[in-house]
Coordinates of C-alpha atoms in Angstrom, one line a residue:
X1 CA 179.1 117.9 85.8
X2 CA 178.1 119.8 82.5
X3 CA 180.6 121.7 80.4
X4 CA 178.4 124.7 80.4
X5 CA 175.5 126.1 82.6
X6 CA 173.5 128.8 81.1
X7 CA 171.2 130.9 83.2
X8 CA 168.5 132.4 81.1
X9 CA 166.5 130.8 78.1
X10 CA 165.8 134.1 76.2
X11 CA 167.4 134.8 72.8
X12 CA 170.8 134.9 74.1
X13 CA 170.6 131.7 76.2
X14 CA 169.0 129.8 73.7
X15 CA 171.2 130.6 70.9
X16 CA 174.4 130.1 73.2
X17 CA 173.0 126.6 74.0
X18 CA 172.6 125.5 70.4
X19 CA 176.0 126.8 69.4
X20 CA 177.8 125.2 72.3
X21 CA 176.0 121.7 71.7
X22 CA 176.8 122.1 68.1
X23 CA 180.4 122.0 69.3
X24 CA 180.1 119.1 71.6
X25 CA 179.7 120.7 74.7
X26 CA 177.1 119.2 77.4
X27 CA 174.8 122.1 78.2
X28 CA 172.1 122.7 81.0
X29 CA 170.0 125.8 80.8
X30 CA 168.5 127.2 83.9
X31 CA 165.1 129.4 83.7
X32 CA 162.7 130.3 86.3
X33 CA 159.7 130.4 83.7
X34 CA 158.0 127.3 82.6
X35 CA 159.1 127.7 78.9
X36 CA 161.6 129.0 76.7
X37 CA 161.5 132.6 75.0
X38 CA 162.7 135.1 77.7
X39 CA 160.4 138.1 78.8
X40 CA 160.4 139.2 75.1
X41 CA 159.1 136.2 73.7
X42 CA 157.3 134.9 76.7
X43 CA 154.9 132.1 75.5
X44 CA 151.3 131.5 76.8
X45 CA 150.7 128.3 78.8
X46 CA 150.3 125.4 76.7
X47 CA 147.1 124.7 78.4
X48 CA 145.7 128.0 77.3
X49 CA 143.4 127.9 73.9
X50 CA 145.4 129.4 71.0
X51 CA 148.7 129.3 73.0
X52 CA 150.8 130.3 69.8
X53 CA 153.6 132.9 70.1
X54 CA 153.1 135.8 67.7
X55 CA 156.5 137.7 67.8
X56 CA 156.7 141.4 67.1
X57 CA 157.4 142.4 63.5
X58 CA 161.1 142.1 62.8
X59 CA 161.5 139.1 64.9
X60 CA 160.4 136.2 62.7
X61 CA 163.2 134.1 63.5
X62 CA 162.2 133.8 67.1
X63 CA 159.6 130.9 66.5
X64 CA 162.3 128.8 64.6
X65 CA 164.7 129.5 67.4
X66 CA 162.5 128.6 70.2
X67 CA 161.4 125.3 68.3
X68 CA 165.0 124.2 67.6
X69 CA 165.7 124.8 71.3
X70 CA 162.8 123.1 72.7
X71 CA 163.4 120.0 70.4
X72 CA 167.1 119.7 70.7
X73 CA 167.8 116.5 72.7
X74 CA 171.4 117.4 73.4
X75 CA 170.2 120.1 75.8
X76 CA 169.2 119.7 79.4
X77 CA 166.8 122.2 80.8
X78 CA 165.6 123.1 84.2
X79 CA 162.3 125.2 83.9
X80 CA 161.0 126.6 86.8
X81 CA 164.3 126.9 88.8
X82 CA 165.6 130.1 89.7
X83 CA 169.5 130.5 90.2
X84 CA 170.2 132.0 93.6
X85 CA 173.8 132.1 93.6
X86 CA 177.2 130.7 92.5
X87 CA 179.5 128.7 95.1
X88 CA 183.2 128.0 94.5
X89 CA 184.8 124.8 95.4
X90 CA 188.4 125.3 96.4
X91 CA 188.8 121.3 95.7
X92 CA 187.8 121.8 92.1
X93 CA 189.0 125.3 91.0
X94 CA 187.9 124.4 87.5
X95 CA 184.2 124.2 88.5
X96 CA 181.5 126.4 89.3
X97 CA 178.5 125.3 91.4
X98 CA 175.2 127.0 90.8
X99 CA 172.8 127.0 93.7
X100 CA 169.3 126.9 92.2
X101 CA 165.8 126.8 93.8
X102 CA 162.4 125.6 93.0
X103 CA 159.2 126.4 95.2
X104 CA 158.2 122.9 95.4
X105 CA 161.4 120.9 95.3
X106 CA 163.8 123.2 97.4
X107 CA 167.5 123.8 96.5
X108 CA 170.1 122.0 94.9
X109 CA 173.4 122.6 93.2
X110 CA 174.3 122.1 89.5
X111 CA 178.0 121.9 88.5
X112 CA 179.6 123.1 85.5
X113 CA 183.1 124.0 84.0
X114 CA 181.7 127.3 82.6
X115 CA 179.0 129.6 83.2
X116 CA 177.0 131.9 81.0
X117 CA 174.9 134.7 82.4
X118 CA 171.9 135.3 80.0
X119 CA 169.5 136.9 82.6
X120 CA 167.9 139.6 80.5
X121 CA 166.5 142.8 81.8
X122 CA 163.7 144.3 84.1
X123 CA 161.6 147.5 83.7
X124 CA 163.5 150.5 85.2
X125 CA 161.5 151.4 88.3
X126 CA 160.7 155.3 88.9
X127 CA 159.6 156.6 92.5
X128 CA 157.2 159.5 92.5
X129 CA 154.1 160.3 94.7
X130 CA 151.8 157.3 94.3
X131 CA 153.9 155.0 92.5
X132 CA 153.3 152.1 95.0
X133 CA 149.4 152.2 94.7
X134 CA 147.6 149.4 93.4
X135 CA 147.1 149.9 89.8
X136 CA 150.4 151.1 89.0
X137 CA 152.5 148.4 86.9
X138 CA 155.4 148.7 84.5
X139 CA 155.0 148.1 80.8
X140 CA 156.7 144.5 80.9
X141 CA 154.1 143.6 83.7
X142 CA 151.0 144.6 81.7
X143 CA 152.3 143.0 78.6
X144 CA 153.1 139.7 80.3
X145 CA 149.6 139.8 81.9
X146 CA 147.9 140.0 78.3
X147 CA 150.1 138.1 76.4
X148 CA 150.9 135.0 78.7
X149 CA 148.1 135.0 81.0
X150 CA 145.3 136.5 78.8
X151 CA 144.4 139.0 81.7
X152 CA 143.6 142.6 80.9
X153 CA 143.4 145.6 83.1
X154 CA 139.7 146.6 83.9
X155 CA 138.7 150.3 83.4
X156 CA 140.5 153.3 81.9
X157 CA 144.3 153.1 81.4
X158 CA 147.0 155.8 81.0
X159 CA 150.7 154.9 79.8
X160 CA 153.4 157.2 80.4
X161 CA 157.2 156.7 80.0
X162 CA 160.0 157.1 77.4
X163 CA 160.5 153.8 75.6
X164 CA 158.9 152.3 72.4
X165 CA 157.6 149.3 74.4
X166 CA 154.7 151.7 75.5
X167 CA 153.3 151.9 71.9
X168 CA 153.3 147.9 71.9
X169 CA 151.5 147.7 75.1
X170 CA 148.9 150.5 74.3
X171 CA 148.3 148.6 71.1
X172 CA 147.9 145.3 72.9
X173 CA 145.4 146.8 75.5
X174 CA 143.4 148.6 72.7
X175 CA 143.0 145.3 70.7
X176 CA 141.9 143.7 73.9
X177 CA 139.2 146.1 74.3
X178 CA 140.9 148.0 77.2
X179 CA 140.0 151.9 77.2
X180 CA 143.4 153.6 76.7
X181 CA 143.0 157.2 77.7
X182 CA 146.4 158.6 76.9
X183 CA 150.0 157.7 76.1
X184 CA 152.3 160.3 77.5
X185 CA 155.9 160.2 76.1
X186 CA 158.6 162.3 77.8
X187 CA 160.5 162.8 74.6
X188 CA 159.9 165.5 72.2
X189 CA 158.7 164.8 68.6
X190 CA 162.0 164.0 66.7
X191 CA 163.5 166.8 64.8
X192 CA 164.9 166.3 61.0
X193 CA 168.4 166.1 62.9
X194 CA 167.1 163.3 65.1
X195 CA 166.0 161.6 62.2
X196 CA 169.2 162.1 60.2
X197 CA 171.0 160.3 63.0
X198 CA 168.7 157.6 63.3
X199 CA 169.2 156.4 59.5
X200 CA 171.5 153.8 60.8
X201 CA 168.5 152.0 62.5
X202 CA 166.9 151.5 59.2
X203 CA 168.5 148.8 57.4
X204 CA 167.1 145.4 58.3
X205 CA 164.5 146.8 60.6
X206 CA 161.9 148.4 58.0
X207 CA 159.2 145.9 59.0
X208 CA 159.5 146.9 62.7
X209 CA 159.7 150.6 61.9
X210 CA 156.7 150.2 59.6
X211 CA 154.6 148.3 62.5
X212 CA 155.6 151.0 64.8
X213 CA 154.1 153.6 62.4
X214 CA 151.1 151.5 61.8
X215 CA 150.5 151.2 65.7
X216 CA 150.6 154.9 66.2
X217 CA 148.0 155.3 63.5
X218 CA 145.7 152.9 65.0
X219 CA 146.0 154.3 68.3
X220 CA 145.0 157.8 67.0
X221 CA 142.3 156.3 65.0
X222 CA 140.9 154.8 68.1
X223 CA 140.7 158.0 69.8
X224 CA 143.8 157.4 71.9
X225 CA 145.7 160.6 72.8
X226 CA 149.5 160.7 72.4
X227 CA 151.3 163.3 74.1
X228 CA 155.0 164.1 73.7
X229 CA 157.0 165.9 76.1
X230 CA 154.5 164.8 78.9
X231 CA 155.8 163.0 82.0
X232 CA 153.9 161.4 85.0
X233 CA 154.2 163.4 88.1
X234 CA 151.8 161.5 90.6
X235 CA 149.2 158.9 90.8
X236 CA 146.3 159.7 93.1
X237 CA 143.9 157.5 95.0
X238 CA 143.0 156.0 98.4
X239 CA 142.9 152.1 98.1
X240 CA 143.6 152.1 94.3
X241 CA 144.7 154.6 91.3
X242 CA 141.8 157.0 90.6
X243 CA 143.7 159.7 88.8
X244 CA 147.0 160.3 87.2
X245 CA 148.6 163.6 87.0
X246 CA 150.6 164.6 84.2
X247 CA 152.7 167.7 83.0
X248 CA 154.5 169.2 80.3
X249 CA 158.4 169.0 80.2
X250 CA 161.4 170.6 78.3
X251 CA 163.9 168.5 76.5
X252 CA 165.5 167.6 79.6
X253 CA 162.4 166.5 81.2
X254 CA 161.8 169.2 83.7
X255 CA 158.4 170.2 84.3
X256 CA 157.5 173.5 82.7
X257 CA 153.7 173.5 82.2
X258 CA 150.6 173.2 84.1
X259 CA 149.9 169.9 85.9
X260 CA 146.6 168.0 84.8
X261 CA 144.6 165.1 85.9
X262 CA 143.3 162.2 83.9
X263 CA 141.0 159.7 85.4
X264 CA 142.2 156.3 85.1
X265 CA 142.1 153.0 87.2
X266 CA 145.6 151.8 86.0
X267 CA 148.9 153.6 85.1
X268 CA 151.5 151.7 83.1
X269 CA 154.9 152.7 83.2
X270 CA 157.6 152.3 80.6
X271 CA 160.7 154.5 81.2
X272 CA 163.3 151.8 79.8
X273 CA 165.1 149.0 81.4
X274 CA 167.8 148.0 83.8
X275 CA 170.1 145.1 83.0
X276 CA 169.7 142.1 85.4
X277 CA 173.2 141.9 86.9
X278 CA 172.4 140.6 90.6
X279 CA 173.9 137.3 89.7
X280 CA 177.2 138.9 88.0
X281 CA 177.6 141.1 91.1
X282 CA 177.2 138.0 93.6
X283 CA 179.9 136.1 91.6
X284 CA 182.2 139.2 91.7
X285 CA 182.2 140.3 88.0
X286 CA 183.3 143.9 87.4
X287 CA 180.6 146.2 86.3
X288 CA 180.4 149.5 84.5
X289 CA 178.0 152.2 84.4
X290 CA 176.4 153.2 81.1
X291 CA 173.2 155.1 81.4
X292 CA 172.0 154.4 77.7
X293 CA 172.6 150.6 77.8
X294 CA 170.6 150.2 81.1
X295 CA 172.6 151.5 83.9
X296 CA 175.1 149.1 85.5
X297 CA 176.2 146.4 83.0
X298 CA 178.7 143.6 82.9
X299 CA 182.3 144.4 81.9
X300 CA 183.6 141.6 79.4
X301 CA 186.3 141.1 76.8
X302 CA 185.9 140.4 73.1
X303 CA 184.8 136.9 73.8
X304 CA 182.3 137.9 76.3
X305 CA 184.3 136.5 79.2
X306 CA 183.9 138.5 82.5
X307 CA 186.5 139.6 85.0
X308 CA 185.8 136.4 86.8
X309 CA 187.7 133.2 84.8
X310 CA 185.1 130.8 83.3
X311 CA 182.1 133.2 83.9
X312 CA 180.9 134.6 80.4
X313 CA 177.9 137.0 79.6
X314 CA 175.5 137.5 76.8
X315 CA 172.4 139.6 75.9
X316 CA 170.8 142.4 78.0
X317 CA 173.5 142.2 81.0
X318 CA 176.0 143.4 78.6
X319 CA 173.8 146.3 78.1
X320 CA 170.2 146.5 77.0
X321 CA 170.3 146.4 73.3
X322 CA 167.2 144.1 72.1
X323 CA 166.7 140.5 70.8
X324 CA 168.7 140.6 67.6
X325 CA 171.8 141.8 69.4
X326 CA 171.1 139.1 72.4
X327 CA 170.8 136.4 69.8
X328 CA 174.2 137.3 68.2
X329 CA 176.0 137.7 71.4
X330 CA 174.7 134.3 72.3
X331 CA 176.3 132.6 69.4
X332 CA 179.6 134.5 69.9
X333 CA 179.7 133.3 73.8
X334 CA 179.0 129.7 72.7
X335 CA 181.7 129.8 70.2
X336 CA 184.3 131.5 72.8
X337 CA 183.2 129.0 75.5
X338 CA 183.7 125.9 73.2
X339 CA 187.1 127.2 71.9
X340 CA 188.3 127.8 75.5
X341 CA 187.2 124.0 76.4
X342 CA 189.3 122.8 73.7
X343 CA 186.9 122.4 70.9
X344 CA 187.8 123.2 67.2
X345 CA 186.0 126.4 66.2
X346 CA 187.0 127.7 62.6
X347 CA 188.0 131.5 62.8
X348 CA 185.4 132.2 60.2
X349 CA 182.7 131.2 62.8
X350 CA 183.8 134.0 65.1
X351 CA 184.0 136.6 62.1
X352 CA 180.4 135.8 61.2
X353 CA 179.3 136.1 65.0
X354 CA 181.1 139.4 65.5
X355 CA 179.5 140.6 62.2
X356 CA 176.2 139.7 63.4
X357 CA 176.6 141.8 66.4
X358 CA 178.0 144.8 64.6
X359 CA 174.9 144.7 62.4
X360 CA 172.6 144.4 65.3
X361 CA 174.4 147.1 67.2
X362 CA 173.8 149.7 64.3
X363 CA 170.0 149.4 65.4
X364 CA 170.5 149.2 69.2
X365 CA 172.9 152.1 69.6
X366 CA 170.3 154.4 67.9
X367 CA 167.5 153.3 70.1
X368 CA 169.7 153.6 73.2
X369 CA 170.7 157.1 72.0
X370 CA 167.1 158.3 71.3
X371 CA 165.4 156.6 74.3
X372 CA 167.9 157.1 77.1
X373 CA 166.3 158.0 80.2
X374 CA 167.0 161.4 81.8
X375 CA 167.7 159.9 85.3
X376 CA 168.4 163.1 86.9
X377 CA 164.8 164.6 86.0
X378 CA 163.2 161.2 86.9
X379 CA 164.9 161.3 90.4
X380 CA 163.6 164.7 91.0
X381 CA 160.1 163.5 91.0
X382 CA 160.0 161.8 94.4
X383 CA 159.0 164.3 97.0
X384 CA 160.0 164.1 100.7
X385 CA 156.9 162.0 101.6
X386 CA 157.6 159.5 98.6
X387 CA 158.6 156.0 99.5
X388 CA 161.6 155.3 97.6
X389 CA 162.4 151.9 99.1
X390 CA 159.4 150.0 99.4
X391 CA 160.6 146.9 100.9
X392 CA 162.0 148.8 103.9
X393 CA 159.5 151.8 103.6
X394 CA 162.3 154.4 103.3
X395 CA 161.2 157.8 102.0
X396 CA 162.9 160.3 99.9
X397 CA 163.0 162.7 103.0
X398 CA 164.7 160.3 105.2
X399 CA 167.3 159.9 102.4
X400 CA 167.9 163.8 102.2
X401 CA 168.1 164.1 105.9
X402 CA 170.6 161.4 106.2
X403 CA 172.8 162.9 103.3
X404 CA 172.6 166.3 104.6
X405 CA 173.8 165.2 107.9
X406 CA 176.5 163.0 106.7
X407 CA 178.4 165.0 104.1
X408 CA 181.2 162.5 103.5
X409 CA 178.9 159.6 102.5
X410 CA 179.4 159.2 98.8
X411 CA 178.4 155.6 98.0
X412 CA 174.9 153.9 97.8
X413 CA 176.3 151.0 99.8
X414 CA 177.0 153.6 102.7
X415 CA 173.6 154.9 102.4
X416 CA 172.2 151.2 102.4
X417 CA 174.1 150.5 105.5
X418 CA 172.7 153.5 107.3
X419 CA 169.2 153.8 106.0
X420 CA 168.4 150.0 105.1
X421 CA 167.5 150.9 101.3
X422 CA 168.1 147.9 99.2
X423 CA 168.1 145.4 102.2
X424 CA 164.7 144.1 101.5
X425 CA 163.7 141.0 99.5
X426 CA 164.2 142.8 96.2
X427 CA 168.0 143.6 97.1
X428 CA 167.6 146.9 95.5
X429 CA 166.1 146.2 92.2
X430 CA 163.3 148.7 92.9
X431 CA 165.3 151.4 94.5
X432 CA 169.0 151.4 93.6
X433 CA 168.5 153.6 90.5
X434 CA 166.4 156.2 92.6
X435 CA 169.0 156.1 95.5
X436 CA 171.8 156.5 93.2
X437 CA 170.2 159.4 91.5
X438 CA 169.5 161.0 94.8
X439 CA 172.9 160.6 96.0
X440 CA 174.3 162.1 92.8
X441 CA 172.1 165.1 93.1
X442 CA 173.1 165.7 96.6
X443 CA 176.7 165.6 96.0
X444 CA 176.7 167.2 92.6
X445 CA 178.5 164.2 91.0
X446 CA 177.9 161.6 88.1
X447 CA 175.3 159.0 89.0
X448 CA 177.7 156.1 88.5
X449 CA 180.3 157.7 90.7
X450 CA 178.3 156.6 93.7
X451 CA 178.7 152.8 92.9
X452 CA 176.2 150.2 93.1
X453 CA 174.7 147.9 95.9
X454 CA 176.3 144.8 96.7
X455 CA 174.5 141.3 96.0
X456 CA 174.7 138.3 98.1
X457 CA 173.7 134.7 98.1
X458 CA 170.6 134.1 97.8
X459 CA 170.1 136.8 95.0
X460 CA 166.3 136.0 95.3
X461 CA 164.2 135.1 98.5
X462 CA 164.1 131.6 99.4
X463 CA 163.2 129.8 102.7
X464 CA 165.9 129.4 105.0
X465 CA 165.2 125.9 105.2
X466 CA 166.0 125.3 101.5
X467 CA 169.4 126.5 101.9
X468 CA 170.5 123.6 104.2
X469 CA 171.1 121.7 101.0
X470 CA 174.2 124.1 100.5
X471 CA 175.8 123.1 103.7
X472 CA 177.8 120.2 102.1
X473 CA 179.0 122.5 99.3
X474 CA 182.2 124.4 100.6
X475 CA 182.2 128.2 99.6
X476 CA 185.0 130.5 99.7
X477 CA 184.4 132.8 102.8
X478 CA 184.6 136.5 102.3
X479 CA 187.9 137.9 103.7
X480 CA 187.9 138.3 107.4
X481 CA 183.9 138.2 106.9
X482 CA 181.4 136.5 109.4
X483 CA 179.7 133.2 108.2
X484 CA 176.6 135.1 107.7
X485 CA 174.7 132.2 105.9
X486 CA 175.6 129.8 108.7
X487 CA 174.5 132.3 111.4
X488 CA 171.0 132.9 109.9
X489 CA 170.3 129.1 109.3
X490 CA 171.1 128.7 112.9
X491 CA 168.6 131.4 114.0
X492 CA 166.0 130.4 111.4
X493 CA 164.2 132.9 109.3
X494 CA 164.0 134.3 105.9
X495 CA 167.1 135.1 104.0
X496 CA 167.1 137.4 101.1

């Protein structure tokens, strides 16, 4: 059994692992990717020519952190394995058992005295007419294809959204020879007041801000149209995207202008990120809704311990705040876990770690405020015919009809049970935000008041046969609940 199991080998997971090992803990790091770095520092396969990581300006520390992590003999790494849930053992109350699955090696269980969730974030899905057409992808997906797989979209590309990542992706595509027709931002051009409020982000981030300015200049020089206060309202095509519909919006992203169409074979979307919290939900951690920080995020104390004893969190699941803050939180979590397990941690180490988080948060708070998605306006993009839950093929019209006929329904889980939204393989990752926004609009209430989807083991799709390895591991049953796992295994089939 390990002292600490870490889920995620991004900036938070790597820095936590090294800090914990420095204090004598045995550490295992689990990540479904093949190499360390997380999404933001995803490395090309080592077999690719020129497979060298080139971090974005301002993240020069990333290469050294990855090198130290990958060469540290004290760490056990399990790459290619997905964490699908956490089991409790009544016979060993001070232990957690992480169920992991590999596409070739099946399922097994890893025991640890403490658990750190550093699972990162994923692109915020937006439902609008045509969003399920082939050729529509998120900014993170486009970036991964080009950087990690050396695959670029073929044909004209339009990018639309509200996050600075769009500019990085547009620049990446242009440098790769992809014709970018337009970059549409929902925000207005910053006013002098906006810029004054953003001054707190400048210290320590001059290179990053300068590089962003240089990217805009390069795009304009290459003839790429950069349009503020413009939102995507539809994607058109038969078997593939052929046209993208854009429209002018006001400061609250409500459509005010005439809609226009741009010919394109790909549409890249980047309206922000959602914290990846499904594993924390399955364990039973408390969550809070914070729209600027990524929607539902994991609640924690000053040492990053969650409401579940022995379970800690660091990085984007605490609130989408970028790589600098993720790295700093990883250090603090590693120190807190080491101290909790009886290792000697000088008070000065905690002071330094907390200072690092405060420094990083000056930048992240400005970014969160300036680029917060206007969720209400994004929710209005879906028409009655628009598919909201793509796993179960539930439309906006079906949701509206149900909510109109069931005036006492006020939670997304009640909608889920009645309409099957969120019951597919993605467990609501694609539709939870849209369902929550639609429910809030129908009930004229804040979005977070409708709650969130529950998460169950396995939090990611796995063959039912692979779950037989868990039979020997006792799990605390839900109060008065059926043995769902046992029933499904008996019947056979797919569990997700």
